[in-house]
Coordinates of C-alpha atoms in Angstrom, one line a residue:
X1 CA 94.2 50.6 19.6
X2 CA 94.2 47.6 17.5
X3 CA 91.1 45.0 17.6
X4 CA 92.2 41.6 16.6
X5 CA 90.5 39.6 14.4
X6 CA 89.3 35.9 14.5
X7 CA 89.9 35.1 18.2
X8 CA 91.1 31.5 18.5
X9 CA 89.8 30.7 21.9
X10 CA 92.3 27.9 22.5
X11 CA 95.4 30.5 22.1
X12 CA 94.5 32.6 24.8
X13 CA 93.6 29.7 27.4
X14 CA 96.7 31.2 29.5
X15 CA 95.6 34.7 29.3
X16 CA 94.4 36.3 32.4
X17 CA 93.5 39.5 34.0
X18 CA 95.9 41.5 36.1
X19 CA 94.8 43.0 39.6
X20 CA 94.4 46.2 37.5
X21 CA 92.0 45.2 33.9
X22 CA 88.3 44.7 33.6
X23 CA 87.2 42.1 31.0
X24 CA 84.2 43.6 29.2
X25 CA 82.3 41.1 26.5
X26 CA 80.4 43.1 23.8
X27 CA 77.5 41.3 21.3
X28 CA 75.6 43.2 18.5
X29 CA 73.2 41.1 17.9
X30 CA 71.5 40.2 14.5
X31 CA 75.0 41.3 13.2
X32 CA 75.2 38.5 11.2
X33 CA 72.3 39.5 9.5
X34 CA 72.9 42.8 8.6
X35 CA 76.3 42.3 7.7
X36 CA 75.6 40.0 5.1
X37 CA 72.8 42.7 3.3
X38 CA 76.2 45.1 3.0
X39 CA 78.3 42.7 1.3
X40 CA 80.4 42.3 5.0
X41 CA 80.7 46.2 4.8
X42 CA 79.0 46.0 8.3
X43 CA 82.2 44.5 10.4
X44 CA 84.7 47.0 9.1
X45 CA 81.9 49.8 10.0
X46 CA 81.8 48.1 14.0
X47 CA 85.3 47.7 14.5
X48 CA 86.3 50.7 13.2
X49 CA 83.0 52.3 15.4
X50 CA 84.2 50.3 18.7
X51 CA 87.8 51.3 18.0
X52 CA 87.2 54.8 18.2
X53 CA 84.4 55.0 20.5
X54 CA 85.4 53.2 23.3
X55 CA 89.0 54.2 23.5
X56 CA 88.1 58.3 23.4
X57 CA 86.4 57.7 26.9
X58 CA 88.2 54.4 28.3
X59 CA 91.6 52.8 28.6
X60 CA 91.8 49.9 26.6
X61 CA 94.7 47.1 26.9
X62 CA 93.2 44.9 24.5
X63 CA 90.7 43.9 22.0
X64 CA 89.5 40.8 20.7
X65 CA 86.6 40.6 17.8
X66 CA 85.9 37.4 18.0
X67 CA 83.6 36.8 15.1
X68 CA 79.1 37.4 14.7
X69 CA 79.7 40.8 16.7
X70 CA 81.1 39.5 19.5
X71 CA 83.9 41.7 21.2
X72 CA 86.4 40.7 24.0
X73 CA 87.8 44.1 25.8
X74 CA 90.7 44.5 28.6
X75 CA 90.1 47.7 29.9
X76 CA 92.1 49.3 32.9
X77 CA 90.0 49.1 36.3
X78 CA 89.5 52.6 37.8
X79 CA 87.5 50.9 40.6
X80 CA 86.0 54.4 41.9
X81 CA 85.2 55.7 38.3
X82 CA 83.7 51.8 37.1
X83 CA 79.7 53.1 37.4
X84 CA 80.7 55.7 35.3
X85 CA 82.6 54.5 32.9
X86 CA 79.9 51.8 32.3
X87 CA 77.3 54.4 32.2
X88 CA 79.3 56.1 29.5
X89 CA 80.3 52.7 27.9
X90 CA 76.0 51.9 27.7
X91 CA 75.7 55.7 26.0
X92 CA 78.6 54.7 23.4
X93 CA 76.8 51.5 22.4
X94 CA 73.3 52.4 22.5
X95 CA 74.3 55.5 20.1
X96 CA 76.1 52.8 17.6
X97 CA 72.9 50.3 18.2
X98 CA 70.7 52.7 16.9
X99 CA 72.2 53.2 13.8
X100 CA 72.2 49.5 13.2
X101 CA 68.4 49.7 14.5
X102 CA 66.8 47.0 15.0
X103 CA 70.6 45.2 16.6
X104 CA 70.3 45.0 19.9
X105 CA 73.6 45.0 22.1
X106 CA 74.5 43.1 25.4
X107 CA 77.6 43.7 27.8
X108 CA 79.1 41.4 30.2
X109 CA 81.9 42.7 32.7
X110 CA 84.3 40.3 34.4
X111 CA 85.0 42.4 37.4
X112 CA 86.7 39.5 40.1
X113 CA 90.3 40.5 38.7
X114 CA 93.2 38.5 39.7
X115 CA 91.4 35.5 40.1
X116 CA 93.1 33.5 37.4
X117 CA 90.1 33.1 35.5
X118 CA 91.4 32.7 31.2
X119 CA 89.8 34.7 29.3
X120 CA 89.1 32.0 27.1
X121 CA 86.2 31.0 29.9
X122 CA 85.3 34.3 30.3
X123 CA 84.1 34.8 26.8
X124 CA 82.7 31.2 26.5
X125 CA 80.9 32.1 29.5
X126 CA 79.4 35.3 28.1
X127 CA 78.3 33.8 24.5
X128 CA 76.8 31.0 27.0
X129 CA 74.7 33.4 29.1
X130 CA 73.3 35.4 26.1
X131 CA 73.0 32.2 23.8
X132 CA 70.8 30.5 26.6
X133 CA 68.8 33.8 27.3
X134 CA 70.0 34.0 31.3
X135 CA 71.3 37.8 30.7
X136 CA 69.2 41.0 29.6
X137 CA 70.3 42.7 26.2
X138 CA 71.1 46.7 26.8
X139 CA 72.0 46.5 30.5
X140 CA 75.0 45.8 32.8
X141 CA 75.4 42.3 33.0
X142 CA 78.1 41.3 35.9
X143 CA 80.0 37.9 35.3
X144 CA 81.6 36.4 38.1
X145 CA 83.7 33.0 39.3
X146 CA 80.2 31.4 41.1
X147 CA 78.5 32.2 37.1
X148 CA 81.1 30.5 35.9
X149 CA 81.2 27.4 38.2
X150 CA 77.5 26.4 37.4
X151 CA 78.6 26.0 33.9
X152 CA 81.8 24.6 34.2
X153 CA 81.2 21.3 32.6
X154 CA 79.7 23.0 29.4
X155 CA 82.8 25.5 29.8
X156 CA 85.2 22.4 29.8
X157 CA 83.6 20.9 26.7
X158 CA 83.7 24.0 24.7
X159 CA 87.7 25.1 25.6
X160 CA 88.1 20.9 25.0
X161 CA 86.4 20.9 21.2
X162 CA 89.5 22.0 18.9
X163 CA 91.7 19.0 20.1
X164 CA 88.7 16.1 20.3
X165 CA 88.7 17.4 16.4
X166 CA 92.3 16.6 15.9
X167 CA 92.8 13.9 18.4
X168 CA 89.2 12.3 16.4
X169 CA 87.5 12.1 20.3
X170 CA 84.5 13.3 18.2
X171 CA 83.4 10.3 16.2
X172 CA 80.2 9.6 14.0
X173 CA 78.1 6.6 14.1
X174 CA 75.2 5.3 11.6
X175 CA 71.8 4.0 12.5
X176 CA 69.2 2.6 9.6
X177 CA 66.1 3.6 7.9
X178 CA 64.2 0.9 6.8
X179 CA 61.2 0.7 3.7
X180 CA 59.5 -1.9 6.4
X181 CA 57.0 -2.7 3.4
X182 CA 60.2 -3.9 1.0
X183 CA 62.2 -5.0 4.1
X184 CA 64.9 -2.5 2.6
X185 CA 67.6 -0.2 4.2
X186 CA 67.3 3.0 2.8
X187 CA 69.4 5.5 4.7
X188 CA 71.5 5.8 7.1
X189 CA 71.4 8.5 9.6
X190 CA 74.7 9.9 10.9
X191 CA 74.9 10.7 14.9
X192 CA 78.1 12.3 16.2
X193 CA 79.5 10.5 19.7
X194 CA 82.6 12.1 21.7
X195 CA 84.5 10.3 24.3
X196 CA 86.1 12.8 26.7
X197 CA 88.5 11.9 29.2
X198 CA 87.5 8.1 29.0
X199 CA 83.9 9.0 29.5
X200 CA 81.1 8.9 27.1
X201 CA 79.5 12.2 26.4
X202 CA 75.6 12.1 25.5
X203 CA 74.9 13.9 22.2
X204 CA 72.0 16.0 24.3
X205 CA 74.8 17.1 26.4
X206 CA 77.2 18.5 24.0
X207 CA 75.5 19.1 20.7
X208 CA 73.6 22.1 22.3
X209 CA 76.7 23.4 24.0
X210 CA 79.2 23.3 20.6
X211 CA 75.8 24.6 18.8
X212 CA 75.7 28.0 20.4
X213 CA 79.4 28.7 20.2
X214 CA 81.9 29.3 17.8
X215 CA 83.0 26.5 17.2
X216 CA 79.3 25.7 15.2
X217 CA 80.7 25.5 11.9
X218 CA 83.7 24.1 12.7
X219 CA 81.5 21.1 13.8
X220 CA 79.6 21.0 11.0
X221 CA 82.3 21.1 8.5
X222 CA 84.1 18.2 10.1
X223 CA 81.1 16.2 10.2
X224 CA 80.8 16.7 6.5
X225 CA 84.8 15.9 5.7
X226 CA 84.4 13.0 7.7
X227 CA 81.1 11.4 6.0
X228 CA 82.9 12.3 2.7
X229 CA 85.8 10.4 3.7
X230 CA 84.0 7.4 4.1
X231 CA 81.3 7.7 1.3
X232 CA 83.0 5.1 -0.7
X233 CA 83.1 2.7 2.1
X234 CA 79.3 3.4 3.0
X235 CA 78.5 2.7 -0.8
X236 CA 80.7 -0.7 -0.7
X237 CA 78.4 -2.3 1.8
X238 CA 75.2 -0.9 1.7
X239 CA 75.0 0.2 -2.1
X240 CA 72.6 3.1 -3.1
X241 CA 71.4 4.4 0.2
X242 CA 71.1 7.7 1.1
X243 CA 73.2 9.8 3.8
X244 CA 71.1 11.7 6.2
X245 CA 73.4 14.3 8.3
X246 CA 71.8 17.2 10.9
X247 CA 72.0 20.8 10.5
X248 CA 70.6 23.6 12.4
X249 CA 68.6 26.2 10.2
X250 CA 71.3 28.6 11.5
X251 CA 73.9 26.8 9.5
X252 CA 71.8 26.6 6.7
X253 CA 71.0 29.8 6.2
X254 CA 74.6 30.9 6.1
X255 CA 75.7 31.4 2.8
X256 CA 79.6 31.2 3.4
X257 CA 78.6 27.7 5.2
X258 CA 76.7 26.4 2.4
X259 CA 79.6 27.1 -0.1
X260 CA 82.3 25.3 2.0
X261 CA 79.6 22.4 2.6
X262 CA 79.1 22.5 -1.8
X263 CA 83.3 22.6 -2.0
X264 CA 83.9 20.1 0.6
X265 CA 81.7 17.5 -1.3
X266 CA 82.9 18.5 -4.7
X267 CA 86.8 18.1 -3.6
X268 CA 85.6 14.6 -2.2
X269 CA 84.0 13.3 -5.2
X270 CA 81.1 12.2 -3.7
X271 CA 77.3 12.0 -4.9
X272 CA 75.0 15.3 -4.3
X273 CA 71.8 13.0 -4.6
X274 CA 73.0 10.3 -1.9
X275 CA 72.9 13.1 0.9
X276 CA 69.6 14.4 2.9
X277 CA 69.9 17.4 5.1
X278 CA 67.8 16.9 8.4
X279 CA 67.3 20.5 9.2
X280 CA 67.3 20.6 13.6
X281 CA 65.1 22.7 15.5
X282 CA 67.3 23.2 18.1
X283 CA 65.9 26.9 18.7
X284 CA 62.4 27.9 16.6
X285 CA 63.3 27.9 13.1
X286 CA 62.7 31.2 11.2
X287 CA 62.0 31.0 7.6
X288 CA 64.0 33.5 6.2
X289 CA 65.3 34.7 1.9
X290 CA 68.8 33.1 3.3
X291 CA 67.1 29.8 4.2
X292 CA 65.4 29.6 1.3
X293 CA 68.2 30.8 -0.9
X294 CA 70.7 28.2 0.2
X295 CA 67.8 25.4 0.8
X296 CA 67.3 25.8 -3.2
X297 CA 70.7 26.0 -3.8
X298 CA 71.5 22.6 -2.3
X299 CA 68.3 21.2 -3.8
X300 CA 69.7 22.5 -7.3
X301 CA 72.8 20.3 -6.6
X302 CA 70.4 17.5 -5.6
X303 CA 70.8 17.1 -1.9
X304 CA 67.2 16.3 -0.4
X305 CA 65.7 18.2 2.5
X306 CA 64.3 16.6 5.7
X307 CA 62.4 18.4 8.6
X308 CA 63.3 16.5 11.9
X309 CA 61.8 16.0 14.8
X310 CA 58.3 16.7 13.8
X311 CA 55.4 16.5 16.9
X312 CA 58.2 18.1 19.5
X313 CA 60.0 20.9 20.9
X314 CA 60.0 24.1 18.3
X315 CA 57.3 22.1 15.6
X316 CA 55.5 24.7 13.5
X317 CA 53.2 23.6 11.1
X318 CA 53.9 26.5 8.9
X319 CA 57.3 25.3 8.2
X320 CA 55.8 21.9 6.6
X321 CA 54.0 24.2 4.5
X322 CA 56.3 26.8 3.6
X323 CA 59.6 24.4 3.3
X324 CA 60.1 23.1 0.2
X325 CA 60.9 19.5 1.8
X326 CA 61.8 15.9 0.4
X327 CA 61.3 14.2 3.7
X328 CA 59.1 14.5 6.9
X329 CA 60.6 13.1 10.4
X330 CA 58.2 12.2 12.8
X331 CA 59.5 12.0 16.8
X332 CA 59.4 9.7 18.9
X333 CA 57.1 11.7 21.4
X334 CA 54.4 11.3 18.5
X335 CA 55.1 8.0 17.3
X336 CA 54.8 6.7 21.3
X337 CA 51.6 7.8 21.5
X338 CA 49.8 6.6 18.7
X339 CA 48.2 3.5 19.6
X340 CA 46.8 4.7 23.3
X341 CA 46.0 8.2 22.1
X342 CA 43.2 9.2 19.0
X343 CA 44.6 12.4 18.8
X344 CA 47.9 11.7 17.9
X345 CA 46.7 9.4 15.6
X346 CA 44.2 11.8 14.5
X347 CA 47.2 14.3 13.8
X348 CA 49.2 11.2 11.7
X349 CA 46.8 10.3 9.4
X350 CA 46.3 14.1 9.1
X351 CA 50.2 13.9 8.2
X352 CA 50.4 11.0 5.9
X353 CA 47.1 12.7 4.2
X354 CA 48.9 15.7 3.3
X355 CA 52.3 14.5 2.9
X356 CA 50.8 12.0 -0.1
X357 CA 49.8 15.0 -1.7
X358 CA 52.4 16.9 -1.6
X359 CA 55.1 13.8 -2.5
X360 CA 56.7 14.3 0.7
X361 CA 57.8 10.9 2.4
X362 CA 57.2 10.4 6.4
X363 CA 60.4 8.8 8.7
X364 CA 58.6 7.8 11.8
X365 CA 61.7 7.3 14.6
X366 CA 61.6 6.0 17.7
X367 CA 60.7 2.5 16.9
X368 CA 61.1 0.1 19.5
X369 CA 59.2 -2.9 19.1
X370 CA 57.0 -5.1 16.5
X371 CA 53.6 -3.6 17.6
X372 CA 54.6 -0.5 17.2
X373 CA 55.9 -1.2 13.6
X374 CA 52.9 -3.0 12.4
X375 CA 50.4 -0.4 13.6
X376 CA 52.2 2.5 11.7
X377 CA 52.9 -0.2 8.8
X378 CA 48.8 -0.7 9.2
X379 CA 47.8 2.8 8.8
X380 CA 50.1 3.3 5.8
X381 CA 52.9 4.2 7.0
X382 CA 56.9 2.8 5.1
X383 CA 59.4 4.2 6.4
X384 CA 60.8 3.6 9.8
X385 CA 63.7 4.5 12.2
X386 CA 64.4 3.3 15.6
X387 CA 66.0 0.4 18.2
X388 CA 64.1 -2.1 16.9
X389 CA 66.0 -2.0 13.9
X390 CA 69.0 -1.2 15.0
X391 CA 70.8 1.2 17.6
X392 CA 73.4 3.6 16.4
X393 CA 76.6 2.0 15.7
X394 CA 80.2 2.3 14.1
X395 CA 79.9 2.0 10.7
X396 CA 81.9 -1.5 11.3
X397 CA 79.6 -3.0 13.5
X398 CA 76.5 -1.9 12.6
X399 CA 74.1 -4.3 13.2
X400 CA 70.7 -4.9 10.8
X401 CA 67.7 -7.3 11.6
X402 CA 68.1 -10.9 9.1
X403 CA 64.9 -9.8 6.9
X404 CA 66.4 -6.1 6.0
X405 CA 69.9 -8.0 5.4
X406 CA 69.0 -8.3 1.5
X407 CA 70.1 -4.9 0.7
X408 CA 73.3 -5.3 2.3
X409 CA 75.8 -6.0 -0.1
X410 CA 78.9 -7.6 1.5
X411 CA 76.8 -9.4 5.0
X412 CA 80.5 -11.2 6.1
X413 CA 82.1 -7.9 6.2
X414 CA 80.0 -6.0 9.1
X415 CA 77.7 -8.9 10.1

């Protein structure tokens, strides 16, 4: 048996299960992990393990590795012996979990054969279910066509990603950050847009969905190339602001991601010190050696940090602490409730207090109207993101207020 390697998704879109196979999806998780204490020692150790486990007690057509310990399997579908056979198959992979203790494992069958379902759905599907906690690790999950219809449209986005990447569906606009006290633009922030099938995809539709797939880095990498690409453009116009991009803590703490990300801007030319990482709490961020490693390492280059979305969803007040941060962003679910509630404002002053002494600078987004701007601007606060400024635009038609205009170099030009 033969387990291929780095499963393109979009090749097998076509492949389906005959009358006679069972698709059976595989995760180790915290492979990842592990793998990269033993030097990558760990994936040759699980495919050679699933190799020879699994085919000395089941018939295996095919086998995919996708990537992170993820395995695709086509097995032959003895429909009488199936309880047994995934009895045995739970025995096989608890044995190989525990010698990877503390990775846990999940397994996902596709058992509706002949329905014409790709695979390529099938294993989006299972990555889905784990990455969204709606299946149980160490137990028979069952995967069928009315699973996969409630997530169709996510499905449909993830086998679309590759060619919106070539076809450039997946675009990036720029919105300011203003020094309200100098009346200055000092960043821009870049937000990635996608226009599918002549609709207009919210990013809070398909960031989460591309984030907990494999296509993650990918993502990442292009938004990098593409930034790069137009660095020299952004510095034209707007001179010596600096480049804020978003990056989950996942991609940050992986060190093959943070090399590309080094090489990519080093190919390009461009200026370490005019880029700020926004590290995204899409799922609770867990300080980690690999975060911290790879946070220092793009510090080094000088690439500032920023912790976004501060006052909502995962917040932890131990990762201000702990992070070793250049910036602090302030949502717009704290920033709303500032003048109408004491104890966020309570909690901001408690911010800008601590931030001060420890020469981090406060981004308060969400900005959406002149009282909301001079209150902040009364309490102390500088620097400020939001509609009132500007909404996000194309880098062409970016639009800034008359008073911030002065640090605009070339007004005619995008004005």
């Amino acid at each position: 048996m033969e387990i291929k390697s780095n499963l393109d998704l979009q090749n097998i879109q076509s492949g389906v299960l005959s009358e006679n196979e069972v698709g059976i999806f595989i995760r180790f998780h915290q492979f990842e992990y592990f793998d990269h204490l033993l030097s990558g020692e760990l994936t040759s150790f699980l495919q050679e393990k699933v190799k020879s486990e699994i085919s000395s007690f089941v018939s295996v057509k095919e086998a995919f590795y996708i990537g992170n310990g993820d395995f695709f399997i086509k097995v032959s579908d003895e429909k009488e012996n199936l309880p047994v056979v995934l009895e045995d198959f739970h025995y096989k992979l608890a044995k190989m979990s525990s010698r990877l203790d503390p990775v846990r494992y999940w397994c996902i069958v596709y058992k509706e054969c002949g329905l014409r379902v790709n695979l390529s759905t099938q294993i989006v599907t299972s990555q889905y279910l784990i990455d969204k906690k709606q299946v149980l690790p160490c137990s028979t999950n069952f995967l069928d066509s009315a699973v996969i219809n409630r997530f169709s449209s996510d499905l449909t986005l993830l086998i679309s990603f590759p060619l919106a990447i070539v076809n450039h569906d997946i675009y990036f606009e720029f919105q300011p950050i203003v020094d309200v006290k100098y009346k200055k633009v000092v960043k821009l922030e870049v937000l990635a847009r996608w226009e599918h099938q002549n609709r207009k995809i919210p990013p809070s539709e398909f960031i989460p969905v591309i984030s907990s797939s494999p296509y993650a880095r990918v993502f990442d990498i292009y938004l990098i190339e593409s930034i790069c690409d137009r660095f020299s453009e952004i510095r034209r116009v707007y001179g010596d602001v600096e480049i804020s991009i978003n990056l989950s803590s996942e991609a940050i703490s992986e060190d093959e991601f943070i090399s590309i990300f080094i090489d990519v801007m080093e190919k390009k030319g461009v200026e370490f010190k005019s880029f700020v990482v926004e590290i995204t709490e899409l799922s609770p961020l867990r300080i980690d050696d690999d975060i911290w490693k790879n946070i220092f390492k793009l510090k080094s280059r000088g690439i500032k940090i920023a912790l976004d979305d501060f006052g909502s969803g995962y917040t932890c007040f131990s990762n201000l602490r702990n992070l070793p941060i250049d910036y602090l962003k302030v949502d717009r679910a704290l920033t709303n409730g500032l003048i109408i509630n004491k104890t966020d404002l309570d909690l901001v002053h408690l911010l800008l207090s601590f931030c001060r002494s420890r020469n981090i600078e406060i981004v308060f987004e969400g900005i959406e109207d002149s009282t909301q701007m001079n209150f902040l601007l009364s309490i102390g606060a500088r620097i400020m993101q939001g509609f009132y400024f500007s909404k996000p635009q194309r880098l062409e038609k970016l639009y800034v207020p008359q008073e911030y205009k002065k640090s605009v170099r070339f007004l005619t030009s995008v004005f």
